[in-house]
mmCIF file of N, CA and C in Angstrom:
data_model
loop_
_atom_site.group_PDB
_atom_site.id
_atom_site.type_symbol
_atom_site.label_atom_id
_atom_site.label_comp_id
_atom_site.label_asym_id
_atom_site.label_seq_id
_atom_site.Cartn_x
_atom_site.Cartn_y
_atom_site.Cartn_z
ATOM 1 N N MET A 1477 -114.393 -71.886 20.393
ATOM 2 C CA MET A 1477 -113.916 -71.860 18.996
ATOM 3 C C MET A 1477 -112.962 -70.705 18.880
ATOM 4 N N MET A 1478 -111.810 -71.041 18.220
ATOM 5 C CA MET A 1478 -110.716 -69.996 17.969
ATOM 6 C C MET A 1478 -111.117 -69.165 16.730
ATOM 7 N N ALA A 1479 -111.075 -67.942 16.964
ATOM 8 C CA ALA A 1479 -111.295 -66.988 15.792
ATOM 9 C C ALA A 1479 -110.166 -67.073 14.782
ATOM 10 N N THR A 1480 -110.384 -66.968 13.519
ATOM 11 C CA THR A 1480 -109.335 -67.008 12.516
ATOM 12 C C THR A 1480 -108.724 -65.655 12.563
ATOM 13 N N GLN A 1481 -107.308 -65.654 12.584
ATOM 14 C CA GLN A 1481 -106.606 -64.435 12.573
ATOM 15 C C GLN A 1481 -106.212 -64.164 11.191
ATOM 16 N N ARG A 1482 -106.416 -62.874 10.813
ATOM 17 C CA ARG A 1482 -106.053 -62.482 9.474
ATOM 18 C C ARG A 1482 -105.369 -61.200 9.397
ATOM 19 N N LEU A 1483 -104.547 -61.088 8.411
ATOM 20 C CA LEU A 1483 -103.998 -59.659 8.192
ATOM 21 C C LEU A 1483 -104.430 -59.152 6.795
ATOM 22 N N TYR A 1484 -104.461 -57.963 6.769
ATOM 23 C CA TYR A 1484 -104.956 -57.396 5.524
ATOM 24 C C TYR A 1484 -103.681 -56.549 4.901
ATOM 25 N N LEU A 1485 -103.334 -56.820 3.671
ATOM 26 C CA LEU A 1485 -102.241 -56.312 3.068
ATOM 27 C C LEU A 1485 -102.732 -55.080 2.114
ATOM 28 N N VAL A 1486 -102.113 -54.055 2.179
ATOM 29 C CA VAL A 1486 -102.456 -53.004 1.144
ATOM 30 C C VAL A 1486 -101.111 -52.544 0.641
ATOM 31 N N LEU A 1487 -101.110 -52.409 -0.778
ATOM 32 C CA LEU A 1487 -99.803 -52.053 -1.427
ATOM 33 C C LEU A 1487 -99.898 -50.649 -1.960
ATOM 34 N N PHE A 1488 -98.875 -49.920 -1.849
ATOM 35 C CA PHE A 1488 -98.821 -48.614 -2.317
ATOM 36 C C PHE A 1488 -97.643 -48.458 -3.132
ATOM 37 N N LEU A 1489 -97.589 -47.611 -4.141
ATOM 38 C CA LEU A 1489 -96.325 -47.347 -5.013
ATOM 39 C C LEU A 1489 -96.123 -45.930 -5.064
ATOM 40 N N PRO A 1490 -95.359 -45.439 -4.177
ATOM 41 C CA PRO A 1490 -94.819 -43.954 -4.388
ATOM 42 C C PRO A 1490 -93.607 -44.010 -5.277
ATOM 43 N N VAL A 1491 -93.590 -43.159 -6.273
ATOM 44 C CA VAL A 1491 -92.482 -43.185 -7.255
ATOM 45 C C VAL A 1491 -91.570 -42.072 -6.635
ATOM 46 N N LEU A 1492 -90.271 -42.396 -6.599
ATOM 47 C CA LEU A 1492 -89.312 -41.493 -5.843
ATOM 48 C C LEU A 1492 -88.359 -40.870 -6.798
ATOM 49 N N PHE A 1493 -87.906 -39.588 -6.621
ATOM 50 C CA PHE A 1493 -86.720 -39.092 -7.193
ATOM 51 C C PHE A 1493 -85.620 -39.636 -6.535
ATOM 52 N N SER A 1494 -85.700 -39.904 -5.142
ATOM 53 C CA SER A 1494 -84.563 -40.460 -4.402
ATOM 54 C C SER A 1494 -85.235 -41.300 -3.320
ATOM 55 N N CYS A 1495 -84.881 -42.560 -3.237
ATOM 56 C CA CYS A 1495 -85.356 -43.519 -2.267
ATOM 57 C C CYS A 1495 -84.869 -43.159 -0.927
ATOM 58 N N ASN A 1496 -83.822 -42.531 -0.790
ATOM 59 C CA ASN A 1496 -83.390 -42.172 0.544
ATOM 60 C C ASN A 1496 -84.005 -40.963 1.224
ATOM 61 N N ARG A 1497 -84.728 -40.191 0.397
ATOM 62 C CA ARG A 1497 -85.306 -38.907 1.070
ATOM 63 C C ARG A 1497 -86.735 -38.931 0.737
ATOM 64 N N LEU A 1498 -87.443 -39.517 1.772
ATOM 65 C CA LEU A 1498 -88.943 -39.562 1.556
ATOM 66 C C LEU A 1498 -89.729 -38.234 1.277
ATOM 67 N N PRO A 1499 -89.244 -37.059 1.726
ATOM 68 C CA PRO A 1499 -90.003 -35.803 1.533
ATOM 69 C C PRO A 1499 -90.231 -35.462 -0.048
ATOM 70 N N GLU A 1500 -89.274 -36.038 -0.880
ATOM 71 C CA GLU A 1500 -89.304 -35.835 -2.263
ATOM 72 C C GLU A 1500 -90.217 -36.907 -3.034
ATOM 73 N N ALA A 1501 -90.811 -37.861 -2.243
ATOM 74 C CA ALA A 1501 -91.575 -38.823 -2.859
ATOM 75 C C ALA A 1501 -92.847 -38.308 -3.481
ATOM 76 N N ARG A 1502 -93.178 -38.993 -4.578
ATOM 77 C CA ARG A 1502 -94.386 -38.562 -5.264
ATOM 78 C C ARG A 1502 -95.223 -39.845 -5.331
ATOM 79 N N HIS A 1503 -96.500 -39.836 -4.723
ATOM 80 C CA HIS A 1503 -97.381 -41.014 -4.717
ATOM 81 C C HIS A 1503 -98.061 -41.213 -5.985
ATOM 82 N N SER A 1504 -98.247 -42.510 -6.387
ATOM 83 C CA SER A 1504 -98.898 -42.868 -7.460
ATOM 84 C C SER A 1504 -100.150 -43.460 -7.135
ATOM 85 N N PRO A 1505 -101.369 -43.123 -7.784
ATOM 86 C CA PRO A 1505 -102.715 -43.746 -7.521
ATOM 87 C C PRO A 1505 -102.782 -45.167 -7.956
ATOM 88 N N ALA A 1506 -101.870 -45.539 -8.860
ATOM 89 C CA ALA A 1506 -101.945 -46.846 -9.411
ATOM 90 C C ALA A 1506 -101.223 -47.827 -8.370
ATOM 91 N N LEU A 1507 -101.701 -49.144 -8.354
ATOM 92 C CA LEU A 1507 -101.101 -50.140 -7.577
ATOM 93 C C LEU A 1507 -99.813 -50.628 -8.321
ATOM 94 N N PRO A 1508 -98.821 -51.042 -7.672
ATOM 95 C CA PRO A 1508 -97.523 -51.396 -8.323
ATOM 96 C C PRO A 1508 -97.811 -52.801 -8.981
ATOM 97 N N ARG A 1509 -97.063 -53.011 -10.046
ATOM 98 C CA ARG A 1509 -97.135 -54.348 -10.651
ATOM 99 C C ARG A 1509 -96.074 -55.177 -9.947
ATOM 100 N N ILE A 1510 -96.557 -56.214 -9.215
ATOM 101 C CA ILE A 1510 -95.657 -57.172 -8.525
ATOM 102 C C ILE A 1510 -95.959 -58.551 -8.933
ATOM 103 N N SER A 1511 -94.945 -59.383 -8.799
ATOM 104 C CA SER A 1511 -95.173 -60.828 -8.999
ATOM 105 C C SER A 1511 -94.554 -61.695 -7.972
ATOM 106 N N PRO A 1512 -95.328 -62.565 -7.418
ATOM 107 C CA PRO A 1512 -96.856 -62.795 -7.586
ATOM 108 C C PRO A 1512 -97.557 -61.589 -7.085
ATOM 109 N N ASP A 1513 -98.782 -61.394 -7.630
ATOM 110 C CA ASP A 1513 -99.617 -60.286 -7.310
ATOM 111 C C ASP A 1513 -100.389 -60.545 -6.021
ATOM 112 N N TYR A 1514 -99.892 -59.984 -4.927
ATOM 113 C CA TYR A 1514 -100.528 -59.994 -3.636
ATOM 114 C C TYR A 1514 -101.511 -58.941 -3.269
ATOM 115 N N CYS A 1515 -101.631 -57.973 -4.160
ATOM 116 C CA CYS A 1515 -102.400 -56.807 -3.897
ATOM 117 C C CYS A 1515 -103.971 -57.238 -3.396
ATOM 118 N N GLY A 1516 -104.165 -56.585 -2.217
ATOM 119 C CA GLY A 1516 -105.459 -56.763 -1.528
ATOM 120 C C GLY A 1516 -105.702 -58.219 -0.958
ATOM 121 N N THR A 1517 -104.633 -58.944 -0.767
ATOM 122 C CA THR A 1517 -104.553 -60.290 -0.224
ATOM 123 C C THR A 1517 -104.952 -60.281 1.229
ATOM 124 N N VAL A 1518 -105.746 -61.187 1.735
ATOM 125 C CA VAL A 1518 -105.955 -61.415 3.147
ATOM 126 C C VAL A 1518 -105.217 -62.842 3.342
ATOM 127 N N ILE A 1519 -104.289 -62.792 4.470
ATOM 128 C CA ILE A 1519 -103.429 -63.980 4.671
ATOM 129 C C ILE A 1519 -103.624 -64.398 6.197
ATOM 130 N N PRO A 1520 -103.412 -65.698 6.387
ATOM 131 C CA PRO A 1520 -103.498 -66.143 7.741
ATOM 132 C C PRO A 1520 -102.107 -65.671 8.478
ATOM 133 N N CYS A 1521 -102.269 -65.752 9.821
ATOM 134 C CA CYS A 1521 -101.090 -65.283 10.627
ATOM 135 C C CYS A 1521 -99.877 -66.248 10.649
ATOM 136 N N ASN A 1522 -100.099 -67.434 10.151
ATOM 137 C CA ASN A 1522 -98.944 -68.458 10.226
ATOM 138 C C ASN A 1522 -98.344 -68.664 8.772
ATOM 139 N N LEU A 1523 -98.705 -67.711 7.686
ATOM 140 C CA LEU A 1523 -98.055 -67.856 6.468
ATOM 141 C C LEU A 1523 -96.599 -67.566 6.340
ATOM 142 N N ALA A 1524 -95.842 -68.249 5.475
ATOM 143 C CA ALA A 1524 -94.540 -67.938 5.215
ATOM 144 C C ALA A 1524 -94.460 -66.577 4.556
ATOM 145 N N PRO A 1525 -93.193 -65.895 4.618
ATOM 146 C CA PRO A 1525 -92.999 -64.534 4.095
ATOM 147 C C PRO A 1525 -93.575 -64.282 2.641
ATOM 148 N N LEU A 1526 -94.062 -63.199 2.356
ATOM 149 C CA LEU A 1526 -94.709 -62.897 1.091
ATOM 150 C C LEU A 1526 -93.598 -62.337 0.193
ATOM 151 N N ASN A 1527 -92.570 -63.129 -0.272
ATOM 152 C CA ASN A 1527 -91.484 -62.638 -1.046
ATOM 153 C C ASN A 1527 -92.192 -62.235 -2.431
ATOM 154 N N PHE A 1528 -91.593 -61.293 -3.089
ATOM 155 C CA PHE A 1528 -92.073 -60.899 -4.363
ATOM 156 C C PHE A 1528 -91.143 -60.015 -5.106
ATOM 157 N N ALA A 1529 -91.399 -59.716 -6.368
ATOM 158 C CA ALA A 1529 -90.559 -58.834 -7.269
ATOM 159 C C ALA A 1529 -91.400 -57.762 -7.717
ATOM 160 N N VAL A 1530 -90.943 -56.587 -7.827
ATOM 161 C CA VAL A 1530 -91.602 -55.426 -8.356
ATOM 162 C C VAL A 1530 -91.353 -55.308 -9.826
ATOM 163 N N ARG A 1531 -92.421 -55.257 -10.632
ATOM 164 C CA ARG A 1531 -92.343 -55.124 -12.025
ATOM 165 C C ARG A 1531 -92.509 -53.726 -12.555
ATOM 166 N N GLU A 1532 -91.765 -52.854 -12.017
ATOM 167 C CA GLU A 1532 -91.699 -51.467 -12.464
ATOM 168 C C GLU A 1532 -90.304 -51.118 -12.882
ATOM 169 N N LYS A 1533 -90.051 -50.214 -13.760
ATOM 170 C CA LYS A 1533 -88.715 -49.724 -14.116
ATOM 171 C C LYS A 1533 -88.099 -48.905 -13.061
ATOM 172 N N GLY A 1534 -86.858 -49.077 -12.727
ATOM 173 C CA GLY A 1534 -86.207 -48.332 -11.700
ATOM 174 C C GLY A 1534 -84.884 -48.818 -11.449
ATOM 175 N N SER A 1535 -84.091 -47.992 -10.725
ATOM 176 C CA SER A 1535 -82.619 -48.382 -10.505
ATOM 177 C C SER A 1535 -82.435 -48.743 -9.099
ATOM 178 N N ASN A 1536 -83.367 -48.494 -8.241
ATOM 179 C CA ASN A 1536 -83.303 -48.895 -6.744
ATOM 180 C C ASN A 1536 -84.693 -48.888 -6.197
ATOM 181 N N PHE A 1537 -84.880 -49.886 -5.379
ATOM 182 C CA PHE A 1537 -86.277 -50.143 -4.758
ATOM 183 C C PHE A 1537 -86.156 -50.247 -3.299
ATOM 184 N N ARG A 1538 -87.224 -49.805 -2.698
ATOM 185 C CA ARG A 1538 -87.291 -49.886 -1.179
ATOM 186 C C ARG A 1538 -88.683 -50.451 -0.825
ATOM 187 N N LEU A 1539 -88.678 -51.291 0.127
ATOM 188 C CA LEU A 1539 -89.920 -51.798 0.715
ATOM 189 C C LEU A 1539 -89.985 -51.519 2.153
ATOM 190 N N ARG A 1540 -91.116 -50.855 2.630
ATOM 191 C CA ARG A 1540 -91.250 -50.641 4.066
ATOM 192 C C ARG A 1540 -92.648 -51.323 4.369
ATOM 193 N N ILE A 1541 -92.511 -52.250 5.244
ATOM 194 C CA ILE A 1541 -93.720 -53.024 5.810
ATOM 195 C C ILE A 1541 -94.129 -52.271 7.100
ATOM 196 N N GLU A 1542 -95.256 -51.572 6.945
ATOM 197 C CA GLU A 1542 -95.756 -50.783 8.084
ATOM 198 C C GLU A 1542 -96.783 -51.564 8.890
ATOM 199 N N THR A 1543 -96.539 -51.591 10.214
ATOM 200 C CA THR A 1543 -97.489 -52.417 11.134
ATOM 201 C C THR A 1543 -98.140 -51.328 12.258
ATOM 202 N N PRO A 1544 -99.180 -51.719 12.673
ATOM 203 C CA PRO A 1544 -99.895 -50.845 13.617
ATOM 204 C C PRO A 1544 -99.089 -50.878 15.037
ATOM 205 N N GLU A 1545 -98.386 -51.942 15.260
ATOM 206 C CA GLU A 1545 -97.648 -52.025 16.518
ATOM 207 C C GLU A 1545 -96.287 -51.369 16.312
ATOM 208 N N GLY A 1546 -95.968 -50.743 15.116
ATOM 209 C CA GLY A 1546 -94.741 -49.975 15.014
ATOM 210 C C GLY A 1546 -93.425 -50.769 14.793
ATOM 211 N N ASP A 1547 -93.627 -52.133 14.539
ATOM 212 C CA ASP A 1547 -92.406 -53.013 14.355
ATOM 213 C C ASP A 1547 -92.301 -52.961 12.891
ATOM 214 N N ASP A 1548 -91.970 -51.880 12.181
ATOM 215 C CA ASP A 1548 -91.784 -51.852 10.771
ATOM 216 C C ASP A 1548 -90.524 -52.424 10.184
ATOM 217 N N CYS A 1549 -90.486 -52.845 8.987
ATOM 218 C CA CYS A 1549 -89.328 -53.599 8.395
ATOM 219 C C CYS A 1549 -89.030 -52.804 7.128
ATOM 220 N N VAL A 1550 -87.754 -52.354 6.856
ATOM 221 C CA VAL A 1550 -87.426 -51.721 5.639
ATOM 222 C C VAL A 1550 -86.381 -52.615 4.998
ATOM 223 N N LEU A 1551 -86.520 -52.941 3.597
ATOM 224 C CA LEU A 1551 -85.694 -53.635 2.797
ATOM 225 C C LEU A 1551 -85.445 -52.923 1.712
ATOM 226 N N HIS A 1552 -84.248 -53.064 1.172
ATOM 227 C CA HIS A 1552 -83.666 -52.391 -0.133
ATOM 228 C C HIS A 1552 -83.240 -53.431 -1.263
ATOM 229 N N SER A 1553 -83.487 -53.137 -2.352
ATOM 230 C CA SER A 1553 -83.109 -53.955 -3.533
ATOM 231 C C SER A 1553 -82.680 -53.229 -4.719
ATOM 232 N N ARG A 1554 -81.689 -53.618 -5.503
ATOM 233 C CA ARG A 1554 -81.297 -52.970 -6.715
ATOM 234 C C ARG A 1554 -82.004 -53.457 -7.931
ATOM 235 N N LYS A 1555 -82.676 -54.711 -7.795
ATOM 236 C CA LYS A 1555 -83.308 -55.436 -8.924
ATOM 237 C C LYS A 1555 -84.867 -55.360 -8.739
ATOM 238 N N GLY A 1556 -85.359 -55.117 -7.467
ATOM 239 C CA GLY A 1556 -86.742 -55.120 -7.237
ATOM 240 C C GLY A 1556 -87.269 -56.356 -6.701
ATOM 241 N N SER A 1557 -86.373 -57.326 -6.373
ATOM 242 C CA SER A 1557 -86.823 -58.636 -5.714
ATOM 243 C C SER A 1557 -86.613 -58.475 -4.134
ATOM 244 N N PHE A 1558 -87.709 -58.831 -3.373
ATOM 245 C CA PHE A 1558 -87.637 -58.749 -2.037
ATOM 246 C C PHE A 1558 -87.873 -60.092 -1.348
ATOM 247 N N CYS A 1559 -86.989 -60.438 -0.463
ATOM 248 C CA CYS A 1559 -87.069 -61.665 0.358
ATOM 249 C C CYS A 1559 -87.121 -61.292 1.849
ATOM 250 N N ILE A 1560 -88.267 -61.276 2.338
ATOM 251 C CA ILE A 1560 -88.526 -60.875 3.855
ATOM 252 C C ILE A 1560 -87.923 -61.849 4.777
ATOM 253 N N PRO A 1561 -86.997 -61.479 5.671
ATOM 254 C CA PRO A 1561 -86.597 -62.505 6.588
ATOM 255 C C PRO A 1561 -87.681 -63.232 7.474
ATOM 256 N N ALA A 1562 -87.556 -64.626 7.455
ATOM 257 C CA ALA A 1562 -88.643 -65.346 8.080
ATOM 258 C C ALA A 1562 -88.785 -64.986 9.531
ATOM 259 N N SER A 1563 -87.724 -64.790 10.384
ATOM 260 C CA SER A 1563 -87.916 -64.547 11.718
ATOM 261 C C SER A 1563 -88.565 -63.183 11.971
ATOM 262 N N LYS A 1564 -88.198 -62.182 11.202
ATOM 263 C CA LYS A 1564 -88.911 -60.893 11.218
ATOM 264 C C LYS A 1564 -90.348 -60.924 10.913
ATOM 265 N N TRP A 1565 -90.663 -61.631 9.853
ATOM 266 C CA TRP A 1565 -91.999 -61.788 9.399
ATOM 267 C C TRP A 1565 -92.829 -62.478 10.414
ATOM 268 N N LYS A 1566 -92.338 -63.603 10.976
ATOM 269 C CA LYS A 1566 -93.080 -64.279 11.999
ATOM 270 C C LYS A 1566 -93.383 -63.379 13.179
ATOM 271 N N ARG A 1567 -92.502 -62.638 13.581
ATOM 272 C CA ARG A 1567 -92.719 -61.753 14.731
ATOM 273 C C ARG A 1567 -93.781 -60.615 14.417
ATOM 274 N N MET A 1568 -93.605 -60.159 13.200
ATOM 275 C CA MET A 1568 -94.597 -59.011 12.684
ATOM 276 C C MET A 1568 -96.019 -59.530 12.778
ATOM 277 N N LEU A 1569 -96.212 -60.816 12.200
ATOM 278 C CA LEU A 1569 -97.484 -61.401 12.072
ATOM 279 C C LEU A 1569 -98.130 -61.667 13.321
ATOM 280 N N ALA A 1570 -97.261 -62.228 14.317
ATOM 281 C CA ALA A 1570 -97.757 -62.584 15.641
ATOM 282 C C ALA A 1570 -98.125 -61.342 16.359
ATOM 283 N N ALA A 1571 -97.471 -60.248 16.228
ATOM 284 C CA ALA A 1571 -97.793 -59.023 17.032
ATOM 285 C C ALA A 1571 -98.967 -58.174 16.381
ATOM 286 N N ASN A 1572 -99.355 -58.570 15.240
ATOM 287 C CA ASN A 1572 -100.236 -57.696 14.472
ATOM 288 C C ASN A 1572 -101.465 -58.485 13.821
ATOM 289 N N ALA A 1573 -101.859 -59.600 14.555
ATOM 290 C CA ALA A 1573 -102.874 -60.430 14.176
ATOM 291 C C ALA A 1573 -104.336 -59.531 14.101
ATOM 292 N N ASP A 1574 -105.039 -59.789 13.104
ATOM 293 C CA ASP A 1574 -106.338 -59.069 12.921
ATOM 294 C C ASP A 1574 -106.170 -57.619 12.683
ATOM 295 N N THR A 1575 -105.020 -57.249 12.069
ATOM 296 C CA THR A 1575 -104.841 -55.841 11.808
ATOM 297 C C THR A 1575 -104.467 -55.777 10.282
ATOM 298 N N THR A 1576 -104.191 -54.465 9.876
ATOM 299 C CA THR A 1576 -103.770 -54.251 8.542
ATOM 300 C C THR A 1576 -102.202 -53.933 8.580
ATOM 301 N N ILE A 1577 -101.517 -54.667 7.640
ATOM 302 C CA ILE A 1577 -100.218 -54.372 7.421
ATOM 303 C C ILE A 1577 -99.993 -53.778 6.090
ATOM 304 N N ARG A 1578 -99.312 -52.684 6.041
ATOM 305 C CA ARG A 1578 -99.198 -51.940 4.670
ATOM 306 C C ARG A 1578 -97.839 -52.239 4.135
ATOM 307 N N PHE A 1579 -97.725 -52.464 2.828
ATOM 308 C CA PHE A 1579 -96.445 -52.449 2.083
ATOM 309 C C PHE A 1579 -96.324 -51.225 1.268
ATOM 310 N N HIS A 1580 -95.298 -50.445 1.494
ATOM 311 C CA HIS A 1580 -95.094 -49.284 0.876
ATOM 312 C C HIS A 1580 -93.840 -49.510 -0.083
ATOM 313 N N ILE A 1581 -94.013 -49.535 -1.435
ATOM 314 C CA ILE A 1581 -93.064 -49.716 -2.277
ATOM 315 C C ILE A 1581 -92.508 -48.387 -2.938
ATOM 316 N N CYS A 1582 -91.228 -48.163 -2.887
ATOM 317 C CA CYS A 1582 -90.665 -46.976 -3.503
ATOM 318 C C CYS A 1582 -89.722 -47.429 -4.651
ATOM 319 N N VAL A 1583 -89.766 -46.691 -5.758
ATOM 320 C CA VAL A 1583 -88.939 -46.972 -6.859
ATOM 321 C C VAL A 1583 -88.200 -45.608 -7.247
ATOM 322 N N LYS A 1584 -86.894 -45.737 -7.367
ATOM 323 C CA LYS A 1584 -86.037 -44.598 -7.726
ATOM 324 C C LYS A 1584 -86.009 -44.706 -9.297
ATOM 325 N N ASN A 1585 -86.276 -43.689 -9.888
ATOM 326 C CA ASN A 1585 -86.208 -43.584 -11.423
ATOM 327 C C ASN A 1585 -85.017 -42.627 -11.694
ATOM 328 N N ASN A 1586 -84.306 -42.960 -12.778
ATOM 329 C CA ASN A 1586 -83.244 -42.126 -13.191
ATOM 330 C C ASN A 1586 -83.706 -41.156 -14.315
ATOM 331 N N ARG A 1587 -84.477 -40.307 -13.985
ATOM 332 C CA ARG A 1587 -85.093 -39.392 -15.104
ATOM 333 C C ARG A 1587 -84.314 -38.091 -15.142
#
């Protein structure tokens, strides 16, 4: 019997003064507002990319998908919409079955 392979997604929202310089990042204890809401979702390893939009105010957005195998993916957006490349997503899921993949969402505020 084949064991079901799952990935656990955890979302974080560090609010940034500058998305390009992580040392200045300020972490928020609140989960980000995203649509659709995938927070805390368990997904099968053969699911299509989890594309989504960040519903937070900001002028620039960055998504870092962190994997235990170190095959991280970084995407940038000016409007907060993220479309994960299907080939990259498929490789990440295959290499990280039964582990936790973390989505780090950074938002640049013009304060």
